[in-house]
Coordinates of C-alpha atoms in Angstrom, one line a residue:
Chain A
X1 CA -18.5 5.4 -1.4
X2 CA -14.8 5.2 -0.6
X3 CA -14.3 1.7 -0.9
X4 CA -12.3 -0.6 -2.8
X5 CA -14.4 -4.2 -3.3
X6 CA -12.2 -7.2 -4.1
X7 CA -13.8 -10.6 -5.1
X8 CA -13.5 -13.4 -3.8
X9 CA -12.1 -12.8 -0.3
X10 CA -10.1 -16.6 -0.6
X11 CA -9.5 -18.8 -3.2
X12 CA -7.5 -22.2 -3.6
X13 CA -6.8 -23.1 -6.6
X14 CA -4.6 -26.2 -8.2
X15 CA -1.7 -25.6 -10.0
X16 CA -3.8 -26.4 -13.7
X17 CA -6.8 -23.7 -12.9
X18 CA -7.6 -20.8 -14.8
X19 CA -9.4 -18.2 -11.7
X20 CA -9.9 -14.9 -11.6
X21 CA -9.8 -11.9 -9.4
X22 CA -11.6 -8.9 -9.4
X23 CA -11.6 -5.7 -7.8
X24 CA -14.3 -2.8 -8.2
X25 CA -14.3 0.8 -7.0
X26 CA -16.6 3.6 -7.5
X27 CA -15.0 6.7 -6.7
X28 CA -14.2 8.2 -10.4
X29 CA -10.6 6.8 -9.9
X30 CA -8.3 6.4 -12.8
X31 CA -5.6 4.6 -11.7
X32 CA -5.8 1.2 -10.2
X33 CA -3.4 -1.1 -8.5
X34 CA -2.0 -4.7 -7.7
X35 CA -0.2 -5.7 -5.0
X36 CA 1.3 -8.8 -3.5
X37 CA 2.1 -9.1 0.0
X38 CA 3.1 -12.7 1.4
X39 CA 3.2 -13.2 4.8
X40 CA 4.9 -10.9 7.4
X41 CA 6.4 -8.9 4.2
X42 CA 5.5 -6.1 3.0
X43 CA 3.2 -5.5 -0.2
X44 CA 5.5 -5.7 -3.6
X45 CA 4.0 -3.8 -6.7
X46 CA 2.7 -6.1 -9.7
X47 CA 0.7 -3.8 -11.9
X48 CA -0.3 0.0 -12.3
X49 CA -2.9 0.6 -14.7
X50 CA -3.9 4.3 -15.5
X51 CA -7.0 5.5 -17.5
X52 CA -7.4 1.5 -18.4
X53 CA -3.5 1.4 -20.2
X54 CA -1.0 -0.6 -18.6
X55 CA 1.0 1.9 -17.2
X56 CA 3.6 -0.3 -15.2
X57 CA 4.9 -4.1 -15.2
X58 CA 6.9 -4.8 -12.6
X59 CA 8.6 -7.9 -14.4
X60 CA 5.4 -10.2 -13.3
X61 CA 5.8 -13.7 -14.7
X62 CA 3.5 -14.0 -17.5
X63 CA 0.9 -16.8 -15.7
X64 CA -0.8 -13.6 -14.3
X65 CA -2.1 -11.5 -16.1
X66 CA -4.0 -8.4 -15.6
X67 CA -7.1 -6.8 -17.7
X68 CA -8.9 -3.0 -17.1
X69 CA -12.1 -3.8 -18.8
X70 CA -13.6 -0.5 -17.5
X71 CA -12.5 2.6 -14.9
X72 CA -14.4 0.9 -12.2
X73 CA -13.2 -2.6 -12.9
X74 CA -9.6 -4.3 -12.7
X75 CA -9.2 -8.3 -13.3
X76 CA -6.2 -10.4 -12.3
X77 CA -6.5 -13.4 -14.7
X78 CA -4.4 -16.6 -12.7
X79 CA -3.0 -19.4 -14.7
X80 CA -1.0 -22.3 -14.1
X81 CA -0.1 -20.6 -10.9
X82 CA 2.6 -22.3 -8.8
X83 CA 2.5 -22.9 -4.8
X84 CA 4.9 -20.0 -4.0
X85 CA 2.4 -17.7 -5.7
X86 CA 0.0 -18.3 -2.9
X87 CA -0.2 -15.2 -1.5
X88 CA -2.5 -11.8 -0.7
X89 CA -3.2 -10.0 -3.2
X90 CA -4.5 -6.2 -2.9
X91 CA -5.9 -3.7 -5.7
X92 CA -5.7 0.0 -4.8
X93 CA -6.7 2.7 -6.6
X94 CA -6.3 6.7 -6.8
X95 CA -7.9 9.7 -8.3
X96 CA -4.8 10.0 -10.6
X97 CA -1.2 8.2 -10.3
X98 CA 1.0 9.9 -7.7
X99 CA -2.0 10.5 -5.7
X100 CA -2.9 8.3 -2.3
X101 CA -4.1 5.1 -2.5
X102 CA -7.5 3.3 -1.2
X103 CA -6.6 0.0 -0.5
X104 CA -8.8 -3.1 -0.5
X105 CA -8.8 -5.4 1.6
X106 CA -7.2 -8.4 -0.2
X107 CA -7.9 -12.0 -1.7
X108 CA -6.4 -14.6 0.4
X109 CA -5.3 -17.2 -2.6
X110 CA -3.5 -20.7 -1.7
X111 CA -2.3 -22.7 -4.6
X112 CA -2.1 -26.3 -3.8
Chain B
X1 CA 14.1 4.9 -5.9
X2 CA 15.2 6.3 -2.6
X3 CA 15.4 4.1 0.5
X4 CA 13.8 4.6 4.3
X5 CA 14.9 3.0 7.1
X6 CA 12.6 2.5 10.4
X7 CA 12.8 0.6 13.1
X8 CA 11.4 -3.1 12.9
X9 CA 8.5 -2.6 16.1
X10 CA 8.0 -0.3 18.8
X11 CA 6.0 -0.9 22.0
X12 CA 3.7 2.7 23.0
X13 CA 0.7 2.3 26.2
X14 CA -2.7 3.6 25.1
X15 CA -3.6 7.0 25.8
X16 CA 0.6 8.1 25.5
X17 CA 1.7 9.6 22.1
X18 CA 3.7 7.8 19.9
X19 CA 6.7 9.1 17.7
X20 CA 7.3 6.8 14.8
X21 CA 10.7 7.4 13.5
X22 CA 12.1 7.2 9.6
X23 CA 15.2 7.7 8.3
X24 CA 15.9 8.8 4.4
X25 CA 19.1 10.3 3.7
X26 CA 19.3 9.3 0.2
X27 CA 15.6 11.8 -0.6
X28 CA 15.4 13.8 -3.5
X29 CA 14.3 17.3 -3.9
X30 CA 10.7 16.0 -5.7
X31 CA 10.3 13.1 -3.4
X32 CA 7.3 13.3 -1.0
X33 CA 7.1 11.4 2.2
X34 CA 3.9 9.1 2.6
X35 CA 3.2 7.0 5.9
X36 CA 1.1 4.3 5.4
X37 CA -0.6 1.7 8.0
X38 CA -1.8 -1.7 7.6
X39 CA -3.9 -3.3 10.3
X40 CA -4.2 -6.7 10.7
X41 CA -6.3 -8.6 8.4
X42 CA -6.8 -5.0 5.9
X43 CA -5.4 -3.6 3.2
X44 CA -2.9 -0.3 4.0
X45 CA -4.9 2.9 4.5
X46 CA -3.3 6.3 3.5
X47 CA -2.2 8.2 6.8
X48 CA -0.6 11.9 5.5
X49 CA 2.0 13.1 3.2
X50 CA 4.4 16.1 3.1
X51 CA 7.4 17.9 1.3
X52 CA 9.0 20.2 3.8
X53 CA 6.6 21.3 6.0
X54 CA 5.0 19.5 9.4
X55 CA 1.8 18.7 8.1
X56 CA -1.4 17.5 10.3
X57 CA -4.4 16.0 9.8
X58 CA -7.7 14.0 12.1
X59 CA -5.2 11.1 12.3
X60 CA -1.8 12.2 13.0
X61 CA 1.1 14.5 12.7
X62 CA 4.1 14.4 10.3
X63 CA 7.3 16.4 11.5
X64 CA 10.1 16.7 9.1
X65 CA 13.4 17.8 9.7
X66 CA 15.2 20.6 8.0
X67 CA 17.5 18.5 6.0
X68 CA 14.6 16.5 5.1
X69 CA 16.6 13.4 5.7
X70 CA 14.6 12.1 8.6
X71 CA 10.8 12.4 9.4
X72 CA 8.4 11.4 12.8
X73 CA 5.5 10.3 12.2
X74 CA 3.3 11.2 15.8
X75 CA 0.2 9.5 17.2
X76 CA -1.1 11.8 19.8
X77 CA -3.2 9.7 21.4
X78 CA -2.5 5.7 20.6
X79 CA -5.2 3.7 21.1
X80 CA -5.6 -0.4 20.8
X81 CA -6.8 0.0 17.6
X82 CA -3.9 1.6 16.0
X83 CA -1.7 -1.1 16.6
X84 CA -0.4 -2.0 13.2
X85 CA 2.6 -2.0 10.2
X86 CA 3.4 2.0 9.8
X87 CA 5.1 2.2 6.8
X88 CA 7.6 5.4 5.4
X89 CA 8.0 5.9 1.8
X90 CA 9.1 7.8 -0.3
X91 CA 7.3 9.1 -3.6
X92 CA 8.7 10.6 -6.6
X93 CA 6.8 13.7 -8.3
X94 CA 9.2 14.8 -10.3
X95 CA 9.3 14.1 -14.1
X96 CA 9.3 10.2 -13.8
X97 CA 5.6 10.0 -12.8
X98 CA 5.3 6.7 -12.7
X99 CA 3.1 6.5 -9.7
X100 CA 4.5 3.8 -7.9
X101 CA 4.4 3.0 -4.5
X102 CA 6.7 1.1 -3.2
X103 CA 6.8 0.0 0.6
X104 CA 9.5 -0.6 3.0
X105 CA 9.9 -3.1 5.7
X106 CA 7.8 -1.0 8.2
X107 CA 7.4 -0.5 11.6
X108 CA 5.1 -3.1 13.8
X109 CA 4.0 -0.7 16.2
X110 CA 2.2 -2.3 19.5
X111 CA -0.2 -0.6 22.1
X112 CA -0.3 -1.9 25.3
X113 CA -3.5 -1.3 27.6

């Protein structure tokens, strides 16, 4: 299994929801990803997590927030999200950090 | 971090090799070159990495120059279905290890039939 599952594959949501999104992989890796890629722009780091510690913020507004339950799990918990936050957003993971990524292939979000 | 600089889109014909160019003058001595792709609709996929030495794998070829301040990326073969963002970057090994991966602006590459 070399795949990186992300849940749900779209999602609006209102600027006053609480959502969630998840991302699974099974492959023994330890250090998982998200990313944020807006349209016709490349993908902009949010979060590296290795062996479930936070291992990199890159200055991301506290309304998300991320959560590494378990090595095969990673959670992106969206509040009071704005309209400019609507956006694809992509976990990754590797074996170990500085190794390559396995991408997913995204949760479309739109915040109305 | 250091910075690459491709070209915004290219244009190849199926079935002709394609040379994807990237510039990085600024590399380090620990940095490693990645190439990335994203096809439309998907998440990038990893496409090969080196140091110093041309490297090749099932999907392409990676030339680097001596200097190490430019690299190729080579498609032998394009086909439809590798028409998509190929993007350079740079990654630091050396004692930062802070496994990020930070992407460029990318090349749109297009395959004509």
């Amino acid at each position: 299994d070399t795949e990186v599952t992300q849940t749900p594959k779209h999602l609006v949501m209102g600027m006053t929801n609480k959502k969630s999104l998840k991302c699974e992989q099974h492959m023994g890796h330890r250090a998982m990803y998200w990313y944020k890629q807006k349209a016709k722009k490349p993908p902009e780091l949010m979060f590296v997590y290795s062996y479930e510690k936070l291992s990199i913020n890159e200055s991301v507004p506290s309304r998300f927030s991320p959560e590494c339950p378990n090595s095969s799990l990673l959670n992106l918990h969206l509040h009071a999200l704005q309209p400019e936050d609507s956006a694809l957003y992509l976990c990754a993971s590797s074996q170990a950090l500085l190794e390559k990524l396995f991408f997913g292939s995204g949760t479309q979000l739109s915040v109305l | 971090d250091a910075k690459t600089t491709q070209p915004n889109s290219m244009e190849s014909n199926e079935e002709e090799p394609v040379h994807l160019p990237c510039n990085h003058s600024t590399i380090s001595g620990t940095d490693y070159i990645h190439w990335y792709r994203q096809l439309p609709s998907q998440g990038p996929e990893y496409v090969i990495h080196g140091l110093t030495s041309n490297v090749n794998n099932r999907m392409a070829s990676l030339a680097i120059a001596e200097d190490r301040k430019s690299s190729t990326l080579i498609l032998h073969r394009a086909t439809l279905r590798d028409a998509a963002v190929y993007y350079c970057i740079l990654r630091d090994r050396g004692s930062s290890n802070t496994g990020k991966l930070i992407f460029g602006q990318g090349t749109t590459l297009q395959v004509k039939p």
